[in-house]
Amino acid sequence: MAEVIVVDSAAAAGELVASHIVREVASLPAYTLGVATGSTPLPVYEALAAHARAGVDFSQVSAFALDEYVGLPAGHPESYRAVVDRHVAQPLGLDPRNVHVPDGSLAGIETAGQRYEDALSGHGGVDLQLLGIGATGHLGFNEPGSSFGSLTRVKTLTERTRIDNARFFASLDEVPIHCVTQGLGTILRARHLVLLAFGEGKADAVAAAVEGPLTASMPGSAIQLHAHVTVVLDPAAASGLEHREYYQWAQDHKPDWQGI
Ligand code: PGA
Protein backbone atom coordinates (compact mmCIF):
# COMPACT_ATOMS: atom_id res chain seq x y z
CA MET A 1 0.00 0.00 0.00
CA ALA A 2 1.09 3.43 -0.63
CA GLU A 3 2.02 5.57 2.31
CA VAL A 4 -0.36 8.54 2.29
CA ILE A 5 0.78 11.75 3.99
CA VAL A 6 -1.60 14.70 4.28
CA VAL A 7 0.04 18.05 4.99
CA ASP A 8 -1.42 21.52 5.42
CA SER A 9 -0.31 23.03 2.14
CA ALA A 10 1.52 22.50 -1.12
CA ALA A 11 4.47 24.44 0.31
CA ALA A 12 4.67 22.03 3.28
CA ALA A 13 4.57 19.10 0.86
CA GLY A 14 7.39 20.67 -1.15
CA GLU A 15 9.56 21.06 1.92
CA LEU A 16 8.83 17.52 3.16
CA VAL A 17 9.83 15.94 -0.15
CA ALA A 18 12.78 18.28 -0.73
CA SER A 19 14.20 17.54 2.73
CA HIS A 20 14.01 13.84 2.00
CA ILE A 21 15.80 14.32 -1.33
CA VAL A 22 18.50 16.43 0.34
CA ARG A 23 19.14 13.61 2.85
CA GLU A 24 19.33 11.09 0.03
CA VAL A 25 21.76 13.23 -1.96
CA ALA A 26 23.96 13.61 1.12
CA SER A 27 24.44 9.84 1.18
CA LEU A 28 24.44 9.35 -2.61
CA PRO A 29 25.71 12.49 -4.41
CA ALA A 30 25.18 10.92 -7.86
CA TYR A 31 21.47 10.56 -7.08
CA THR A 32 18.99 10.25 -9.96
CA LEU A 33 15.80 12.23 -9.72
CA GLY A 34 12.84 11.56 -11.98
CA VAL A 35 11.24 14.92 -12.62
CA ALA A 36 7.67 15.75 -13.53
CA THR A 37 6.39 18.97 -15.09
CA GLY A 38 3.09 20.80 -14.60
CA SER A 39 2.22 22.90 -11.56
CA THR A 40 2.23 20.13 -8.95
CA PRO A 41 5.97 19.54 -8.42
CA LEU A 42 6.87 23.25 -8.38
CA PRO A 43 6.82 23.53 -4.55
CA VAL A 44 9.36 20.68 -4.42
CA TYR A 45 11.61 22.46 -6.91
CA GLU A 46 11.27 25.75 -5.04
CA ALA A 47 12.24 24.06 -1.77
CA LEU A 48 15.17 22.27 -3.43
CA ALA A 49 16.32 25.58 -4.92
CA ALA A 50 16.28 27.11 -1.44
CA HIS A 51 18.48 24.24 -0.21
CA ALA A 52 20.83 24.85 -3.16
CA ARG A 53 21.07 28.53 -2.29
CA ALA A 54 21.86 27.50 1.29
CA GLY A 55 24.80 25.46 0.01
CA VAL A 56 23.52 21.95 -0.74
CA ASP A 57 25.50 20.54 -3.64
CA PHE A 58 23.40 18.94 -6.39
CA SER A 59 26.16 19.05 -9.02
CA GLN A 60 26.37 15.27 -9.36
CA VAL A 61 22.62 14.70 -9.45
CA SER A 62 21.04 13.49 -12.69
CA ALA A 63 17.50 14.24 -13.80
CA PHE A 64 15.25 12.28 -16.13
CA ALA A 65 11.99 13.88 -17.25
CA LEU A 66 8.81 11.86 -17.60
CA ASP A 67 7.68 13.20 -20.92
CA GLU A 68 7.91 15.78 -23.70
CA TYR A 69 5.60 17.24 -26.30
CA VAL A 70 6.12 16.19 -29.91
CA GLY A 71 6.87 18.78 -32.55
CA LEU A 72 7.40 21.99 -30.59
CA PRO A 73 10.14 24.16 -32.11
CA ALA A 74 13.53 23.70 -30.40
CA GLY A 75 13.82 26.05 -27.45
CA HIS A 76 10.05 26.61 -27.13
CA PRO A 77 9.57 27.91 -23.56
CA GLU A 78 6.83 25.36 -22.84
CA SER A 79 8.77 22.38 -24.14
CA TYR A 80 9.49 20.20 -21.15
CA ARG A 81 13.20 20.48 -21.93
CA ALA A 82 12.89 24.23 -21.32
CA VAL A 83 10.63 23.79 -18.27
CA VAL A 84 13.03 21.32 -16.64
CA ASP A 85 15.98 23.63 -17.35
CA ARG A 86 14.13 26.61 -15.86
CA HIS A 87 12.67 24.97 -12.75
CA VAL A 88 15.18 22.25 -11.95
CA ALA A 89 18.50 22.24 -13.77
CA GLN A 90 19.43 25.90 -13.44
CA PRO A 91 18.21 26.59 -9.88
CA LEU A 92 19.84 23.39 -8.58
CA GLY A 93 23.04 23.82 -10.58
CA LEU A 94 22.78 20.46 -12.35
CA ASP A 95 25.34 19.62 -15.01
CA PRO A 96 23.44 19.98 -18.35
CA ARG A 97 24.97 16.68 -19.47
CA ASN A 98 23.09 14.97 -16.62
CA VAL A 99 19.67 16.34 -17.59
CA HIS A 100 17.63 14.04 -19.81
CA VAL A 101 14.31 14.74 -21.52
CA PRO A 102 12.71 12.57 -24.22
CA ASP A 103 13.42 13.90 -27.72
CA GLY A 104 10.15 15.25 -29.10
CA SER A 105 11.57 16.54 -32.37
CA LEU A 106 9.78 15.22 -35.44
CA ALA A 107 12.95 14.02 -37.14
CA GLY A 108 13.54 10.53 -35.77
CA ILE A 109 10.42 10.51 -33.59
CA GLU A 110 9.90 6.81 -34.41
CA THR A 111 12.92 5.91 -32.31
CA ALA A 112 12.54 8.51 -29.54
CA GLY A 113 10.95 6.04 -27.11
CA GLN A 114 13.58 3.35 -27.53
CA ARG A 115 16.41 5.91 -27.32
CA TYR A 116 15.04 7.17 -24.00
CA GLU A 117 14.62 3.66 -22.62
CA ASP A 118 18.24 2.96 -23.57
CA ALA A 119 19.39 6.16 -21.84
CA LEU A 120 17.47 5.26 -18.68
CA SER A 121 18.70 1.71 -18.47
CA GLY A 122 22.26 2.68 -19.47
CA HIS A 123 22.23 5.14 -16.59
CA GLY A 124 20.97 2.59 -14.07
CA GLY A 125 17.44 3.88 -13.59
CA VAL A 126 15.78 6.45 -11.37
CA ASP A 127 16.14 6.61 -7.57
CA LEU A 128 13.10 8.77 -6.84
CA GLN A 129 10.38 9.60 -9.34
CA LEU A 130 8.24 12.66 -8.68
CA LEU A 131 4.74 12.32 -10.09
CA GLY A 132 1.70 14.51 -10.49
CA ILE A 133 -1.63 13.09 -11.52
CA GLY A 134 -3.86 14.49 -14.24
CA ALA A 135 -7.58 14.96 -13.88
CA THR A 136 -7.85 12.03 -16.34
CA GLY A 137 -5.77 9.95 -13.94
CA HIS A 138 -2.72 10.06 -16.16
CA LEU A 139 0.80 9.57 -14.82
CA GLY A 140 3.30 11.20 -17.12
CA PHE A 141 1.21 11.39 -20.28
CA ASN A 142 -0.09 7.84 -19.92
CA GLU A 143 -3.72 8.54 -20.62
CA PRO A 144 -6.52 6.08 -19.68
CA GLY A 145 -6.04 2.80 -21.51
CA SER A 146 -2.24 2.82 -21.20
CA SER A 147 -0.84 -0.62 -20.47
CA PHE A 148 0.74 -1.17 -17.07
CA GLY A 149 3.64 -2.73 -18.98
CA SER A 150 4.10 0.18 -21.39
CA LEU A 151 7.53 1.67 -22.06
CA THR A 152 8.54 5.10 -23.37
CA ARG A 153 6.65 5.79 -26.59
CA VAL A 154 4.63 8.32 -28.55
CA LYS A 155 1.11 8.81 -27.17
CA THR A 156 -1.88 10.91 -28.17
CA LEU A 157 -3.06 13.39 -25.55
CA THR A 158 -6.73 13.43 -24.57
CA GLU A 159 -8.66 16.61 -25.31
CA ARG A 160 -9.09 17.03 -21.53
CA THR A 161 -5.32 17.10 -21.03
CA ARG A 162 -4.83 19.51 -23.95
CA ILE A 163 -7.46 21.84 -22.45
CA ASP A 164 -5.85 21.54 -18.97
CA ASN A 165 -2.44 22.42 -20.44
CA ALA A 166 -3.68 25.21 -22.72
CA ARG A 167 -3.01 27.63 -19.85
CA PHE A 168 0.69 27.38 -20.71
CA PHE A 169 0.13 28.27 -24.38
CA ALA A 170 -1.37 31.21 -26.26
CA SER A 171 -4.28 29.05 -27.46
CA LEU A 172 -5.58 25.48 -27.38
CA ASP A 173 -4.55 25.05 -31.02
CA GLU A 174 -0.91 25.48 -30.00
CA VAL A 175 -1.01 22.54 -27.57
CA PRO A 176 0.55 19.56 -29.32
CA ILE A 177 -1.60 16.47 -29.90
CA HIS A 178 1.24 14.01 -29.42
CA CYS A 179 3.85 13.47 -26.75
CA VAL A 180 6.68 11.07 -25.91
CA THR A 181 6.15 9.71 -22.42
CA GLN A 182 7.74 7.16 -20.16
CA GLY A 183 5.37 4.22 -19.98
CA LEU A 184 3.74 2.98 -16.81
CA GLY A 185 6.15 0.05 -16.93
CA THR A 186 9.05 2.52 -17.11
CA ILE A 187 7.74 4.55 -14.19
CA LEU A 188 7.24 1.42 -12.09
CA ARG A 189 10.96 0.62 -12.42
CA ALA A 190 11.95 3.72 -10.42
CA ARG A 191 13.06 2.73 -6.93
CA HIS A 192 10.71 5.11 -5.09
CA LEU A 193 7.59 6.85 -6.39
CA VAL A 194 6.46 10.12 -4.81
CA LEU A 195 3.07 11.21 -6.06
CA LEU A 196 1.90 14.71 -5.14
CA ALA A 197 -1.53 16.24 -5.61
CA PHE A 198 -3.10 19.47 -4.41
CA GLY A 199 -6.59 20.90 -4.63
CA GLU A 200 -10.11 19.57 -4.84
CA GLY A 201 -9.83 19.09 -8.59
CA LYS A 202 -7.49 16.14 -7.96
CA ALA A 203 -9.54 14.46 -5.19
CA ASP A 204 -11.37 11.99 -7.45
CA ALA A 205 -8.25 10.97 -9.36
CA VAL A 206 -6.30 10.55 -6.10
CA ALA A 207 -9.02 8.39 -4.52
CA ALA A 208 -9.27 6.23 -7.64
CA ALA A 209 -5.49 5.87 -7.93
CA VAL A 210 -4.85 5.05 -4.27
CA GLU A 211 -7.97 3.10 -3.32
CA GLY A 212 -9.80 2.20 -6.52
CA PRO A 213 -9.47 -0.96 -8.58
CA LEU A 214 -6.30 -1.63 -10.51
CA THR A 215 -7.28 -0.73 -14.05
CA ALA A 216 -5.71 0.68 -17.19
CA SER A 217 -8.69 3.03 -17.28
CA MET A 218 -7.12 4.78 -14.27
CA PRO A 219 -3.39 4.88 -15.04
CA GLY A 220 -2.69 6.30 -11.58
CA SER A 221 -3.79 3.00 -10.05
CA ALA A 222 -0.52 1.54 -11.36
CA ILE A 223 1.13 2.94 -8.22
CA GLN A 224 -0.57 0.10 -6.30
CA LEU A 225 1.83 -2.30 -8.02
CA HIS A 226 4.94 -0.59 -6.64
CA ALA A 227 6.65 -1.63 -3.42
CA HIS A 228 7.64 1.89 -2.30
CA VAL A 229 5.15 4.68 -2.95
CA THR A 230 4.64 7.88 -1.00
CA VAL A 231 1.55 9.97 -1.75
CA VAL A 232 1.74 13.54 -0.43
CA LEU A 233 -1.50 15.52 -0.47
CA ASP A 234 -3.08 18.67 0.82
CA PRO A 235 -6.41 18.23 2.65
CA ALA A 236 -8.47 19.09 -0.44
CA ALA A 237 -6.75 16.47 -2.63
CA ALA A 238 -7.17 13.92 0.20
CA SER A 239 -10.87 14.65 0.66
CA GLY A 240 -12.10 11.68 -1.40
CA LEU A 241 -10.05 9.04 0.43
CA GLU A 242 -12.07 6.46 2.32
CA HIS A 243 -9.28 5.35 4.65
CA ARG A 244 -7.98 8.79 5.51
CA GLU A 245 -8.26 8.21 9.26
CA TYR A 246 -6.08 5.14 9.02
CA TYR A 247 -3.44 7.03 7.02
CA GLN A 248 -3.35 9.67 9.72
CA TRP A 249 -3.14 7.00 12.42
CA ALA A 250 -0.22 5.39 10.60
CA GLN A 251 1.55 8.76 10.34
CA ASP A 252 0.98 9.45 14.04
CA HIS A 253 2.62 6.10 14.89
CA LYS A 254 5.33 6.11 12.29
CA PRO A 255 8.67 4.77 13.49
CA ASP A 256 11.28 7.55 13.49
CA TRP A 257 13.79 5.51 11.51
CA GLN A 258 11.45 4.95 8.60
CA GLY A 259 11.64 8.20 6.59
CA ILE A 260 9.29 8.51 3.63
P1 PGA B 1 -0.59 19.65 -12.92
O1 PGA B 1 -0.61 18.44 -13.94
O2 PGA B 1 0.52 19.35 -11.99
O3 PGA B 1 -0.29 20.86 -13.76
O4 PGA B 1 -1.91 19.67 -12.28
C1 PGA B 1 -0.45 17.14 -13.44
C2 PGA B 1 -0.48 16.18 -14.58
O5 PGA B 1 -1.09 16.48 -15.62
O6 PGA B 1 0.10 15.10 -14.45
XYZ file of C-alpha atoms and ligand atoms in Angstrom:
269
model
C 0.000 0.000 0.000
C 1.090 3.426 -0.629
C 2.020 5.565 2.310
C -0.357 8.536 2.291
C 0.777 11.752 3.986
C -1.598 14.696 4.279
C 0.038 18.046 4.993
C -1.422 21.521 5.416
C -0.308 23.032 2.142
C 1.519 22.498 -1.117
C 4.467 24.441 0.314
C 4.669 22.034 3.275
C 4.574 19.097 0.856
C 7.387 20.667 -1.147
C 9.564 21.060 1.917
C 8.825 17.520 3.158
C 9.829 15.938 -0.145
C 12.775 18.285 -0.732
C 14.200 17.544 2.733
C 14.013 13.836 2.003
C 15.803 14.316 -1.332
C 18.504 16.432 0.344
C 19.144 13.608 2.846
C 19.329 11.088 0.032
C 21.756 13.234 -1.960
C 23.959 13.612 1.116
C 24.439 9.837 1.182
C 24.438 9.348 -2.611
C 25.710 12.489 -4.411
C 25.184 10.920 -7.856
C 21.470 10.562 -7.085
C 18.990 10.254 -9.958
C 15.802 12.233 -9.719
C 12.838 11.555 -11.984
C 11.241 14.924 -12.616
C 7.668 15.753 -13.535
C 6.392 18.967 -15.094
C 3.093 20.804 -14.604
C 2.217 22.896 -11.564
C 2.230 20.134 -8.950
C 5.972 19.544 -8.421
C 6.869 23.251 -8.384
C 6.821 23.526 -4.547
C 9.360 20.682 -4.417
C 11.615 22.455 -6.913
C 11.273 25.751 -5.038
C 12.239 24.057 -1.770
C 15.167 22.274 -3.434
C 16.321 25.576 -4.922
C 16.284 27.110 -1.442
C 18.479 24.244 -0.209
C 20.830 24.848 -3.163
C 21.070 28.534 -2.291
C 21.864 27.496 1.289
C 24.805 25.461 0.012
C 23.517 21.951 -0.739
C 25.503 20.541 -3.638
C 23.401 18.940 -6.395
C 26.159 19.053 -9.016
C 26.371 15.274 -9.364
C 22.618 14.702 -9.454
C 21.039 13.487 -12.694
C 17.497 14.244 -13.803
C 15.248 12.278 -16.134
C 11.989 13.882 -17.246
C 8.809 11.864 -17.600
C 7.680 13.205 -20.921
C 7.907 15.779 -23.704
C 5.604 17.241 -26.304
C 6.121 16.193 -29.910
C 6.874 18.778 -32.548
C 7.398 21.994 -30.590
C 10.141 24.163 -32.107
C 13.530 23.695 -30.405
C 13.821 26.053 -27.447
C 10.053 26.608 -27.127
C 9.567 27.907 -23.559
C 6.825 25.356 -22.844
C 8.772 22.382 -24.144
C 9.491 20.196 -21.152
C 13.201 20.479 -21.931
C 12.888 24.235 -21.320
C 10.630 23.789 -18.271
C 13.033 21.315 -16.639
C 15.978 23.628 -17.355
C 14.133 26.611 -15.858
C 12.668 24.973 -12.749
C 15.183 22.252 -11.946
C 18.502 22.237 -13.770
C 19.429 25.897 -13.438
C 18.214 26.586 -9.882
C 19.843 23.388 -8.583
C 23.040 23.825 -10.575
C 22.782 20.465 -12.349
C 25.336 19.623 -15.008
C 23.442 19.978 -18.346
C 24.972 16.679 -19.466
C 23.089 14.974 -16.624
C 19.672 16.344 -17.591
C 17.634 14.041 -19.811
C 14.315 14.740 -21.518
C 12.708 12.572 -24.218
C 13.416 13.902 -27.717
C 10.148 15.254 -29.099
C 11.573 16.538 -32.368
C 9.777 15.225 -35.442
C 12.947 14.019 -37.138
C 13.538 10.535 -35.766
C 10.417 10.513 -33.587
C 9.895 6.814 -34.412
C 12.920 5.910 -32.308
C 12.543 8.509 -29.540
C 10.954 6.035 -27.112
C 13.583 3.348 -27.526
C 16.408 5.910 -27.315
C 15.044 7.172 -24.001
C 14.619 3.660 -22.619
C 18.241 2.962 -23.575
C 19.389 6.159 -21.841
C 17.472 5.264 -18.684
C 18.701 1.709 -18.466
C 22.262 2.678 -19.467
C 22.233 5.140 -16.588
C 20.968 2.589 -14.069
C 17.438 3.884 -13.585
C 15.776 6.447 -11.369
C 16.144 6.615 -7.575
C 13.100 8.766 -6.845
C 10.377 9.596 -9.341
C 8.244 12.664 -8.675
C 4.738 12.316 -10.087
C 1.705 14.505 -10.491
C -1.630 13.085 -11.524
C -3.859 14.493 -14.241
C -7.582 14.961 -13.880
C -7.851 12.030 -16.339
C -5.767 9.947 -13.938
C -2.717 10.058 -16.164
C 0.800 9.569 -14.815
C 3.301 11.201 -17.123
C 1.212 11.389 -20.278
C -0.093 7.839 -19.921
C -3.721 8.540 -20.618
C -6.518 6.078 -19.681
C -6.035 2.798 -21.515
C -2.242 2.821 -21.198
C -0.837 -0.617 -20.474
C 0.736 -1.170 -17.072
C 3.639 -2.733 -18.977
C 4.098 0.183 -21.390
C 7.532 1.668 -22.060
C 8.539 5.104 -23.368
C 6.654 5.787 -26.592
C 4.628 8.316 -28.551
C 1.111 8.810 -27.171
C -1.884 10.914 -28.174
C -3.063 13.389 -25.546
C -6.726 13.434 -24.570
C -8.656 16.608 -25.312
C -9.085 17.030 -21.534
C -5.319 17.098 -21.030
C -4.833 19.506 -23.949
C -7.456 21.837 -22.447
C -5.852 21.540 -18.972
C -2.442 22.416 -20.439
C -3.682 25.206 -22.720
C -3.007 27.632 -19.852
C 0.689 27.380 -20.707
C 0.129 28.267 -24.382
C -1.374 31.207 -26.258
C -4.284 29.047 -27.458
C -5.576 25.479 -27.383
C -4.546 25.053 -31.022
C -0.912 25.482 -29.995
C -1.013 22.535 -27.567
C 0.553 19.558 -29.316
C -1.599 16.472 -29.899
C 1.236 14.008 -29.423
C 3.851 13.465 -26.754
C 6.676 11.072 -25.905
C 6.145 9.705 -22.420
C 7.739 7.163 -20.161
C 5.372 4.217 -19.976
C 3.736 2.983 -16.806
C 6.150 0.054 -16.925
C 9.047 2.521 -17.110
C 7.737 4.553 -14.186
C 7.243 1.420 -12.087
C 10.961 0.619 -12.415
C 11.952 3.721 -10.424
C 13.059 2.731 -6.930
C 10.712 5.112 -5.085
C 7.587 6.852 -6.394
C 6.459 10.123 -4.810
C 3.068 11.214 -6.065
C 1.902 14.707 -5.138
C -1.526 16.239 -5.606
C -3.101 19.469 -4.415
C -6.593 20.897 -4.626
C -10.109 19.575 -4.843
C -9.831 19.089 -8.590
C -7.491 16.144 -7.957
C -9.542 14.465 -5.195
C -11.371 11.993 -7.452
C -8.248 10.974 -9.363
C -6.301 10.546 -6.101
C -9.018 8.391 -4.516
C -9.272 6.229 -7.640
C -5.494 5.872 -7.933
C -4.850 5.050 -4.266
C -7.973 3.100 -3.320
C -9.797 2.200 -6.518
C -9.474 -0.963 -8.584
C -6.301 -1.628 -10.509
C -7.282 -0.732 -14.046
C -5.706 0.676 -17.189
C -8.695 3.027 -17.283
C -7.119 4.781 -14.275
C -3.387 4.876 -15.040
C -2.688 6.303 -11.582
C -3.795 2.998 -10.055
C -0.517 1.536 -11.358
C 1.130 2.938 -8.220
C -0.568 0.105 -6.296
C 1.833 -2.300 -8.024
C 4.944 -0.593 -6.643
C 6.655 -1.627 -3.424
C 7.635 1.886 -2.302
C 5.148 4.675 -2.952
C 4.641 7.884 -1.004
C 1.549 9.971 -1.752
C 1.744 13.541 -0.430
C -1.501 15.520 -0.472
C -3.077 18.674 0.824
C -6.408 18.232 2.652
C -8.470 19.089 -0.443
C -6.754 16.474 -2.625
C -7.173 13.921 0.196
C -10.866 14.653 0.657
C -12.104 11.681 -1.404
C -10.048 9.044 0.434
C -12.073 6.455 2.322
C -9.276 5.349 4.648
C -7.983 8.790 5.513
C -8.259 8.213 9.260
C -6.084 5.137 9.019
C -3.436 7.026 7.015
C -3.347 9.672 9.720
C -3.138 7.004 12.422
C -0.216 5.386 10.597
C 1.548 8.762 10.343
C 0.984 9.446 14.040
C 2.615 6.104 14.892
C 5.331 6.107 12.291
C 8.671 4.769 13.489
C 11.283 7.547 13.486
C 13.791 5.510 11.513
C 11.452 4.952 8.600
C 11.639 8.203 6.592
C 9.294 8.512 3.629
P -0.591 19.650 -12.922
O -0.607 18.436 -13.945
O 0.517 19.353 -11.991
O -0.289 20.860 -13.761
O -1.911 19.669 -12.285
C -0.452 17.141 -13.439
C -0.480 16.178 -14.580
O -1.093 16.480 -15.617
O 0.101 15.097 -14.453
